[in-house]
Coordinates of C-alpha atoms and ligand atoms in Angstrom, one line a residue:
M1 CA 98.7 -67.3 87.8
S2 CA 101.6 -66.0 85.8
L3 CA 102.4 -62.3 86.1
I4 CA 103.0 -62.0 82.3
E5 CA 101.5 -64.2 79.7
V6 CA 102.4 -63.9 76.0
D7 CA 99.9 -65.9 74.1
K8 CA 100.5 -66.8 70.4
V9 CA 101.9 -63.4 69.6
S10 CA 103.1 -62.4 66.1
Y11 CA 104.3 -59.0 64.9
A12 CA 105.0 -57.6 61.4
Y13 CA 106.6 -54.3 60.6
S14 CA 104.9 -52.0 58.1
D15 CA 107.2 -53.2 55.3
G16 CA 105.8 -56.7 55.9
S17 CA 108.8 -58.3 57.6
L18 CA 107.5 -60.8 60.2
A19 CA 109.6 -60.0 63.3
L20 CA 107.8 -62.3 65.8
R21 CA 106.1 -65.6 65.0
N22 CA 103.7 -67.3 67.4
V23 CA 105.6 -66.4 70.6
N24 CA 104.3 -68.0 73.8
M25 CA 105.8 -67.3 77.3
K26 CA 104.7 -67.4 80.9
I27 CA 106.6 -65.4 83.4
K28 CA 106.1 -65.8 87.2
R29 CA 106.2 -62.9 89.7
G30 CA 109.8 -62.5 91.0
E31 CA 111.4 -64.4 88.1
K32 CA 114.6 -63.2 86.4
V33 CA 114.2 -64.0 82.7
A34 CA 116.7 -63.7 79.9
I35 CA 115.6 -63.4 76.3
L36 CA 118.7 -64.6 74.6
G37 CA 119.0 -64.3 70.8
P38 CA 121.4 -63.1 68.1
N39 CA 121.1 -59.8 66.3
G40 CA 117.8 -59.4 64.5
A41 CA 116.1 -62.2 66.5
G42 CA 113.2 -60.0 67.6
K43 CA 114.2 -59.1 71.2
S44 CA 113.6 -55.4 71.0
T45 CA 110.4 -55.9 68.9
L46 CA 109.1 -58.2 71.7
F47 CA 110.0 -55.7 74.4
H48 CA 108.1 -52.9 72.6
L49 CA 105.0 -55.0 72.9
F50 CA 105.4 -55.5 76.6
N51 CA 104.5 -51.9 77.4
G52 CA 102.3 -51.1 74.4
I53 CA 104.7 -49.1 72.3
S54 CA 103.7 -51.5 69.4
K55 CA 100.7 -53.7 69.1
P56 CA 100.8 -57.4 68.1
K57 CA 99.5 -58.4 64.7
S58 CA 97.9 -61.3 66.4
G59 CA 97.8 -62.8 69.9
I60 CA 97.6 -61.3 73.3
I61 CA 99.9 -60.1 76.1
T62 CA 98.5 -59.8 79.6
I63 CA 100.3 -58.4 82.7
N64 CA 98.7 -59.1 86.0
G65 CA 95.6 -60.3 84.1
L66 CA 95.4 -56.9 82.3
K67 CA 95.6 -57.0 78.5
V68 CA 98.3 -54.8 77.0
C69 CA 96.2 -52.5 74.8
K70 CA 95.5 -48.7 74.3
K71 CA 92.7 -48.7 76.9
N72 CA 94.9 -50.1 79.7
L73 CA 98.1 -48.3 78.7
V74 CA 98.4 -46.0 81.8
K75 CA 98.1 -48.9 84.2
I76 CA 100.4 -51.1 82.1
R77 CA 103.1 -48.5 82.1
Q78 CA 102.9 -48.1 85.8
M79 CA 103.5 -51.8 86.2
V80 CA 106.1 -52.2 83.4
G81 CA 109.2 -50.1 83.5
M82 CA 111.2 -50.2 80.3
V83 CA 115.0 -49.5 79.9
F84 CA 115.6 -49.1 76.2
Q85 CA 118.5 -50.5 74.2
D86 CA 119.6 -47.0 73.2
S87 CA 119.6 -44.6 76.2
D88 CA 119.2 -41.7 73.8
D89 CA 115.7 -43.0 73.0
Q90 CA 114.8 -42.7 76.7
L91 CA 116.5 -39.5 78.0
F92 CA 114.9 -36.3 76.9
N93 CA 115.0 -33.9 79.8
S94 CA 117.6 -31.2 80.3
T95 CA 118.9 -32.3 83.7
V96 CA 119.3 -35.7 85.4
R97 CA 117.1 -34.5 88.2
Q98 CA 114.3 -33.6 85.8
E99 CA 114.8 -36.9 84.0
I100 CA 114.1 -38.9 87.2
A101 CA 111.4 -36.5 88.5
Y102 CA 109.4 -36.7 85.2
G103 CA 107.6 -39.9 85.8
L104 CA 107.2 -39.3 89.5
L105 CA 105.6 -35.9 88.9
N106 CA 103.2 -37.5 86.5
M107 CA 102.3 -39.9 89.3
G108 CA 101.5 -36.9 91.5
M109 CA 104.5 -37.2 93.8
S110 CA 105.9 -33.9 95.2
G111 CA 107.8 -32.3 98.1
K112 CA 110.1 -34.3 100.3
K113 CA 109.0 -37.6 99.0
L114 CA 109.9 -36.6 95.5
E115 CA 113.4 -35.3 96.6
D116 CA 114.0 -38.4 98.7
T117 CA 113.0 -40.8 95.8
I118 CA 115.3 -39.0 93.3
A119 CA 118.2 -39.1 95.8
W120 CA 117.5 -42.8 96.5
A121 CA 117.4 -43.7 92.8
L122 CA 120.6 -41.8 92.0
D123 CA 122.3 -43.5 95.0
V124 CA 121.2 -47.0 94.0
V125 CA 122.7 -46.6 90.5
G126 CA 125.9 -45.0 91.8
M127 CA 125.2 -41.5 90.2
K128 CA 124.9 -39.3 93.3
G129 CA 125.9 -35.7 92.6
Y130 CA 124.9 -35.8 89.0
D131 CA 121.6 -34.1 89.6
D132 CA 122.3 -30.9 87.6
K133 CA 124.1 -32.5 84.7
S134 CA 122.5 -32.8 81.3
P135 CA 121.9 -36.5 80.5
H136 CA 123.1 -35.7 77.0
N137 CA 126.6 -34.8 78.3
L138 CA 127.1 -38.2 80.0
S139 CA 129.0 -41.2 78.8
G140 CA 127.1 -44.2 77.3
G141 CA 127.3 -46.2 80.6
Q142 CA 126.3 -43.2 82.7
K143 CA 123.3 -42.6 80.5
K144 CA 122.3 -46.2 81.0
R145 CA 122.4 -45.8 84.7
I146 CA 120.3 -42.7 84.6
A147 CA 117.8 -44.5 82.4
L148 CA 117.8 -47.3 85.0
A149 CA 117.3 -44.8 87.9
S150 CA 114.4 -43.1 86.2
V151 CA 112.6 -46.4 85.8
L152 CA 113.6 -47.7 89.2
A153 CA 112.3 -44.5 90.9
M154 CA 108.8 -45.5 89.7
K155 CA 109.0 -48.8 91.6
P156 CA 107.5 -50.9 88.7
E157 CA 106.4 -54.5 89.3
V158 CA 108.3 -55.6 86.2
M159 CA 111.5 -54.1 84.7
V160 CA 112.1 -54.9 81.0
L161 CA 115.7 -54.2 80.1
D162 CA 116.9 -54.3 76.5
E163 CA 120.6 -55.1 76.3
P164 CA 121.4 -53.6 79.8
T165 CA 125.1 -54.5 79.8
A166 CA 125.8 -53.3 76.2
A167 CA 127.2 -49.9 77.0
L168 CA 129.0 -50.8 80.2
D169 CA 132.7 -51.4 81.0
P170 CA 133.6 -54.7 82.9
R171 CA 133.3 -53.1 86.3
G172 CA 130.0 -51.5 85.2
V173 CA 128.7 -54.9 84.1
Y174 CA 129.6 -56.5 87.4
K175 CA 127.9 -53.7 89.4
L176 CA 124.8 -53.8 87.2
I177 CA 124.5 -57.6 87.8
K178 CA 124.7 -57.0 91.5
L179 CA 122.3 -54.1 91.3
L180 CA 119.7 -56.0 89.3
D181 CA 120.0 -58.9 91.7
L182 CA 119.4 -56.6 94.6
I183 CA 116.4 -54.9 92.8
N184 CA 114.9 -58.4 92.3
K185 CA 115.5 -59.7 95.8
K186 CA 114.8 -56.6 97.9
L187 CA 112.2 -54.7 95.9
K188 CA 110.7 -58.0 94.5
I189 CA 110.8 -56.6 91.0
T190 CA 110.4 -59.2 88.2
L191 CA 113.2 -58.8 85.6
I192 CA 113.1 -59.5 81.9
F193 CA 116.2 -58.7 80.0
A194 CA 117.3 -59.1 76.4
T195 CA 120.9 -59.9 75.6
H196 CA 123.3 -61.9 73.4
D197 CA 125.9 -61.7 76.2
V198 CA 126.0 -65.4 77.1
D199 CA 128.5 -64.9 79.9
T200 CA 126.2 -62.6 81.8
V201 CA 123.0 -64.7 81.5
P202 CA 124.0 -67.5 84.0
L203 CA 125.0 -64.8 86.6
L204 CA 121.5 -63.2 86.5
A205 CA 118.8 -65.3 84.9
D206 CA 116.9 -68.2 86.4
T207 CA 114.9 -68.8 83.2
V208 CA 116.0 -68.4 79.6
Y209 CA 114.1 -68.2 76.4
L210 CA 116.1 -68.6 73.2
L211 CA 114.7 -66.4 70.4
D212 CA 115.8 -66.8 66.8
K213 CA 114.3 -65.4 63.7
G214 CA 111.2 -64.3 65.6
S215 CA 110.5 -67.7 67.2
I216 CA 111.1 -69.1 70.7
V217 CA 113.2 -72.1 69.9
M218 CA 113.6 -73.2 73.6
G219 CA 112.6 -72.1 77.1
G220 CA 113.7 -73.5 80.4
T221 CA 116.0 -73.1 83.3
T222 CA 119.4 -71.5 82.6
E223 CA 121.0 -75.0 83.0
E224 CA 118.5 -76.7 80.7
V225 CA 119.0 -74.2 78.0
F226 CA 122.8 -74.1 78.0
N227 CA 122.8 -77.9 78.0
Q228 CA 121.5 -77.6 74.4
K229 CA 125.0 -76.9 73.0
E230 CA 124.2 -77.6 69.3
L231 CA 121.0 -75.5 69.4
I232 CA 122.9 -72.5 71.0
R233 CA 125.6 -72.7 68.3
K234 CA 123.1 -73.2 65.5
I235 CA 121.6 -69.8 66.2
N236 CA 124.9 -68.1 66.2
L237 CA 125.4 -67.9 69.9
R238 CA 128.1 -69.7 72.0
L239 CA 128.5 -71.2 75.4
P240 CA 129.8 -69.1 78.2
R241 CA 133.6 -69.1 78.1
V242 CA 134.2 -71.3 81.2
A243 CA 131.7 -73.8 79.8
H244 CA 133.6 -73.9 76.5
L245 CA 136.9 -74.4 78.3
V246 CA 135.6 -77.3 80.4
E247 CA 134.1 -78.8 77.2
I248 CA 137.5 -78.7 75.5
L249 CA 139.2 -80.2 78.6
G250 CA 136.6 -82.9 78.6
K251 CA 137.2 -83.7 74.9
D252 CA 141.0 -83.9 75.6
G253 CA 140.3 -86.4 78.4
M254 CA 141.5 -84.1 81.1
L255 CA 138.2 -83.7 82.9
N256 CA 135.0 -85.7 83.1
V257 CA 131.9 -83.7 84.0
D258 CA 128.2 -84.5 83.7
S259 CA 127.1 -80.9 83.2
L260 CA 129.2 -78.0 82.1
P261 CA 129.8 -75.2 84.6
L262 CA 128.3 -71.8 83.4
T263 CA 130.0 -69.4 85.8
I264 CA 133.5 -69.1 87.2
G265 CA 132.2 -70.1 90.6
Q266 CA 130.7 -73.3 89.2
A267 CA 133.9 -74.0 87.3
K268 CA 135.9 -73.6 90.5
E269 CA 133.7 -76.3 92.1
V270 CA 134.2 -78.6 89.2
L271 CA 138.0 -78.3 89.4
E272 CA 138.0 -78.7 93.2
N273 CA 135.9 -81.9 92.9
H274 CA 138.1 -83.2 90.2
R275 CA 141.2 -82.6 92.3
G276 CA 139.5 -84.3 95.2
S277 CA 138.5 -87.4 93.2
Ligands
ATP301 N1 111.3 -50.5 61.9 C1 111.5 -51.6 61.3 N2 111.0 -51.9 60.1 C2 111.1 -53.1 59.5 N3 111.8 -54.1 60.0 C3 112.4 -53.9 61.3 C4 112.2 -52.7 62.0 N4 112.9 -52.8 63.1 C5 113.4 -54.1 63.2 N5 113.1 -54.7 62.0 C6 113.4 -56.1 61.7 O1 112.8 -57.0 62.7 C7 113.7 -58.0 63.1 C8 113.9 -58.0 64.6 O2 114.5 -56.9 65.0 P1 114.8 -56.5 66.5 O3 115.3 -55.1 66.5 O4 113.6 -56.8 67.3 O5 116.0 -57.6 66.8 P2 116.9 -57.7 68.1 O6 116.8 -59.2 68.5 O7 116.5 -56.7 69.1 O8 118.4 -57.5 67.5 P3 119.7 -56.8 68.2 O9 120.4 -57.8 69.0 O10 120.5 -56.4 67.0 O11 119.2 -55.6 69.0 C9 115.0 -57.8 62.3 O12 115.0 -58.7 61.2 C10 114.9 -56.4 61.8 O13 115.5 -56.2 60.6
MG302 MG1 117.5 -55.2 70.0

């Protein structure tokens, strides 16, 4: 059984604009899924349905067999941790410590376990020592890490991250990718993240759904989806930079490859094989 099933889901905002059209997805436990789409595609709208912030106009979302609806909201929110696109929508406590403690206290955690969990979450995101700072006085990237720590502390089954790399510097992006990979492997947390950062997707996702104008236009492995060059470009996205470079070298007759590399590591292999041939 899939951990998450999105079945014929549509959503319209109150002004009538149809933001999601008949979306179908099946996500397995432990998967790392990218929802890749341009601005206005419907990524954030879809994410708001995952933990019941909004309700579909039609269709059903189930998580672990449980329908996302008002009646199940407490259980759903224990299973699904959401990291918002804008950290200011997420952080509302006056200290970092309180921010991370908030959900844990609601779960009934206290004493040493509470202190240890807060310390662990801050350590994992590289924000040790920031306990007494106000989240509002942090930089954008630091806010993102605290938002991540507050969700991680709850040890959800699924983490839904809306544009997780958007506020981060290059080193921060690198560290976040490593961190999310670790979270997925060690804590067995299923990851779903929305992005239009095509260079990051191959480093993290094993499955990609392309979303455009509220519709899923393709779903498949990262390799399958990036193989659809025309489709990617048609929806105002692009190939990862290394893939584009190898594509150009291929057109110039300097390289001959069956499938384009998507990461620097894959590109290095292509070049080494080419030199060897
Ligand atoms: N509160 C709202 N009322 C009406 N329409 C909205 C509202 N919020 C979003 N929309 C519309 O719904 C569509 C999907 O928006 P959404 O925010 O889900 O896109 P997105 O893929 O997350 O884009 P981005 O990459 O810019 O974050 C857009 O056309 C947007 O204009
Ligand atoms: Mg968005």
